[in-house]
Coordinates of C-alpha atoms in Angstrom, one line a residue:
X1 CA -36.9 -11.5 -17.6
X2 CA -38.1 -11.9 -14.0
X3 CA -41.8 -12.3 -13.2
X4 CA -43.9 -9.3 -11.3
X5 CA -45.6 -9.2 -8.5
X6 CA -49.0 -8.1 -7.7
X7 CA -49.1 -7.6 -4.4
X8 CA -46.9 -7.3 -1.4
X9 CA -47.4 -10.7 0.4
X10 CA -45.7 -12.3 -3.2
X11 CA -42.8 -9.8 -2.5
X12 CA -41.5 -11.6 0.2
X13 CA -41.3 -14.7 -1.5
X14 CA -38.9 -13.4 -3.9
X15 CA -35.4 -14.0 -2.6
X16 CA -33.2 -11.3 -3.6
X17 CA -29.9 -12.4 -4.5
X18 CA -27.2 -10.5 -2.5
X19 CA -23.8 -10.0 -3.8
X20 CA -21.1 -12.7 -2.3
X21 CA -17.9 -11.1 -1.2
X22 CA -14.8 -11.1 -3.2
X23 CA -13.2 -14.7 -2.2
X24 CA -9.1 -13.7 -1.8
X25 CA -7.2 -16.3 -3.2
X26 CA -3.4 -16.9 -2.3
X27 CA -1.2 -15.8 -5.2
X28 CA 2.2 -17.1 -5.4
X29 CA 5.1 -17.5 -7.8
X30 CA 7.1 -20.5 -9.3
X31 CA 9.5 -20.0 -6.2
X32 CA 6.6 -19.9 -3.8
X33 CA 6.8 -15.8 -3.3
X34 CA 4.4 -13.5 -3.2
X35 CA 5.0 -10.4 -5.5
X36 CA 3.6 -6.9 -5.2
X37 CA 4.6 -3.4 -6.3
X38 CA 4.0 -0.6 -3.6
X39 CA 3.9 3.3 -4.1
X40 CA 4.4 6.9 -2.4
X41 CA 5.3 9.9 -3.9
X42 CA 7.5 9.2 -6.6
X43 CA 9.2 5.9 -5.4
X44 CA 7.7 2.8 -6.4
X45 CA 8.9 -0.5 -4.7
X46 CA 8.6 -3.9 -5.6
X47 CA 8.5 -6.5 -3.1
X48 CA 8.8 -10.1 -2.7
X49 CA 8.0 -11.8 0.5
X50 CA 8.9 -15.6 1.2
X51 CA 8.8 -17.8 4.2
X52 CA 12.0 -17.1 6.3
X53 CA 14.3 -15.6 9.3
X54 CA 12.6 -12.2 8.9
X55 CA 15.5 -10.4 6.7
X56 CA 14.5 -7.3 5.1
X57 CA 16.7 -7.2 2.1
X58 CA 16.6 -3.3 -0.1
X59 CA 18.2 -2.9 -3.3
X60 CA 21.1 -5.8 -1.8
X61 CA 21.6 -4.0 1.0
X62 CA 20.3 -4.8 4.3
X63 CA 17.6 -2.5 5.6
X64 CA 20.0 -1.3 8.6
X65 CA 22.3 0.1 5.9
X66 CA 19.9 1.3 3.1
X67 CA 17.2 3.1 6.2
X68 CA 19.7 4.1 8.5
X69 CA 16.9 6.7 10.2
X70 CA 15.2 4.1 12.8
X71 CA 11.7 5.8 12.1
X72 CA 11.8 4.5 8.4
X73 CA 12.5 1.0 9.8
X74 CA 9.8 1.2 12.2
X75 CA 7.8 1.9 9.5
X76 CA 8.4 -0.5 7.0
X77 CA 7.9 -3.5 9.9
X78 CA 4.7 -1.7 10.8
X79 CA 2.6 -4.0 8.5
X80 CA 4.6 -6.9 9.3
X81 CA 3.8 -6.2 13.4
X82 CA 0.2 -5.4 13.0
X83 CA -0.5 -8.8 11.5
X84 CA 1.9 -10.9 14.2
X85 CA 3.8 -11.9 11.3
X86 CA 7.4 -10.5 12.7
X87 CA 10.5 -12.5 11.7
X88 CA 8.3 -15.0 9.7
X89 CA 9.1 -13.8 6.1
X90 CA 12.0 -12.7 4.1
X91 CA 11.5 -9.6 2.2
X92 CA 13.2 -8.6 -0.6
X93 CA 12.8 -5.6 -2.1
X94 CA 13.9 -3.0 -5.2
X95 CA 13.0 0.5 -4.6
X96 CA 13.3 3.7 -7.2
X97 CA 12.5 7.4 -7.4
X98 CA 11.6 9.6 -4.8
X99 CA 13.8 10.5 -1.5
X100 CA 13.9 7.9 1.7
X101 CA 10.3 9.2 3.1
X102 CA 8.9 8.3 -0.2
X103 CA 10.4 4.7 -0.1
X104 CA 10.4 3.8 2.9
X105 CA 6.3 4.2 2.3
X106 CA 6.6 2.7 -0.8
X107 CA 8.6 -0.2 0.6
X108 CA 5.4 -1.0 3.2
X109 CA 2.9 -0.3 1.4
X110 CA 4.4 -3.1 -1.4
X111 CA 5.3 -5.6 2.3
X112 CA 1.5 -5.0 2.7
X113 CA -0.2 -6.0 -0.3
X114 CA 2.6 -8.7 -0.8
X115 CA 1.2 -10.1 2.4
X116 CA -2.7 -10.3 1.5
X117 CA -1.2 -12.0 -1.7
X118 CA 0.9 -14.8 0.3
X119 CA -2.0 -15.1 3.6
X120 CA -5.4 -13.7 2.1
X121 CA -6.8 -13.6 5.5
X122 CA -4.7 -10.9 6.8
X123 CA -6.5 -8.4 4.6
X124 CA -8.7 -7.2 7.6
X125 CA -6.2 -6.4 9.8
X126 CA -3.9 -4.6 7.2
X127 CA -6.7 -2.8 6.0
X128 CA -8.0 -1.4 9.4
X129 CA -4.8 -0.3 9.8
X130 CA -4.4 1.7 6.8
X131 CA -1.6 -0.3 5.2
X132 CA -3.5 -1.4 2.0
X133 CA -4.4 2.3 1.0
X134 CA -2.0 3.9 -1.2
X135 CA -1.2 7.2 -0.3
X136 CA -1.9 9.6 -3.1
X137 CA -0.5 13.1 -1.9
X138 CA 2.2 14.2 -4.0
X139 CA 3.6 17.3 -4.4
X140 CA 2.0 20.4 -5.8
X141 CA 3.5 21.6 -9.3
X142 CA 4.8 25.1 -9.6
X143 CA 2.7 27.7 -11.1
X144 CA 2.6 30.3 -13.7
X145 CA 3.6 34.0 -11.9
X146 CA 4.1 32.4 -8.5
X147 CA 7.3 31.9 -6.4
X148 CA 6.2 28.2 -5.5
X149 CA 3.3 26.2 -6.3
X150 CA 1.5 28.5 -3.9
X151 CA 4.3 31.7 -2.5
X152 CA 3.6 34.9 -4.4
X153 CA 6.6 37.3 -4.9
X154 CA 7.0 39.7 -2.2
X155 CA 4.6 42.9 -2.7
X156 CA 6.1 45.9 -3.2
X157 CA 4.3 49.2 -3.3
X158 CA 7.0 51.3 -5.1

């Protein structure tokens, strides 16, 4: 075990050993893609990301079709702005469950991770912008005696 010390001039010749960070290694595929599965809600999304023209590919449709609300595609090249990385890869995606808020999150939170996979040194910006942290709000479940998970029946006196 380690030795003591009997006094406190020997303490500071004891090196403590600090812990090293993680080192983020690149991990890719046979085809050379970077693979990650992203979630919100109920959707999960799994997401591929390759060198490329910067084509968004959904469930084989083109992201213009598949999110036609502009906000969703603002959101899902969110990550891809933040880390000056717009028009660089191809993403190709499958996304099921949820409603088109759900996977349109699910969709950049997977592009995010997918991209600290392929470039491990874009981790700090993605994660000071939030991108890496899956959100976990989902809805509330219904209970026992109430209208909603929360609503009480309407109060009658008679």
């Amino acid at each position: 075990m380690a030795e003591t010390v009997q006094s406190l001039e020997g303490l500071s010749s004891f090196k403590t050993e600090t812990p090293e960070q993680p080192k983020h290694v690149q991990k890719l595929d046979k085809q050379g893609r970077a693979y990650a599965t992203g979630k919100r809600k109920n959707a999960v999304a799994r997401v591929w990301i390759k060198p490329g023209s910067g084509k968004i590919t959904v469930n084989t449709k083109t992201v213009e079709v598949f999110f036609a609300r502009p906000v969703l595609r603002m959101m899902i090249q969110q990550p891809l702005v933040a880390s000056n990385r717009n028009g660089q890869y191809d993403v190709i995606c499958t996304v099921s469950g949820g409603g088109l808020s759900g996977q349109a999150g699910a969709v950049r939170h997977g592009i995010s991770k997918a991209l600290t996979y392929f470039e491990p040194d874009l981790r700090t910006p993605l994660k000071r912008g939030g991108f890496l942290t899956r959100d976990s709000r989902v809805v509330e479940r219904k209970k026992y005696g109430k209208a909603k998970a929360r609503r009480s029946f309407q109060f009658s006196k008679r």
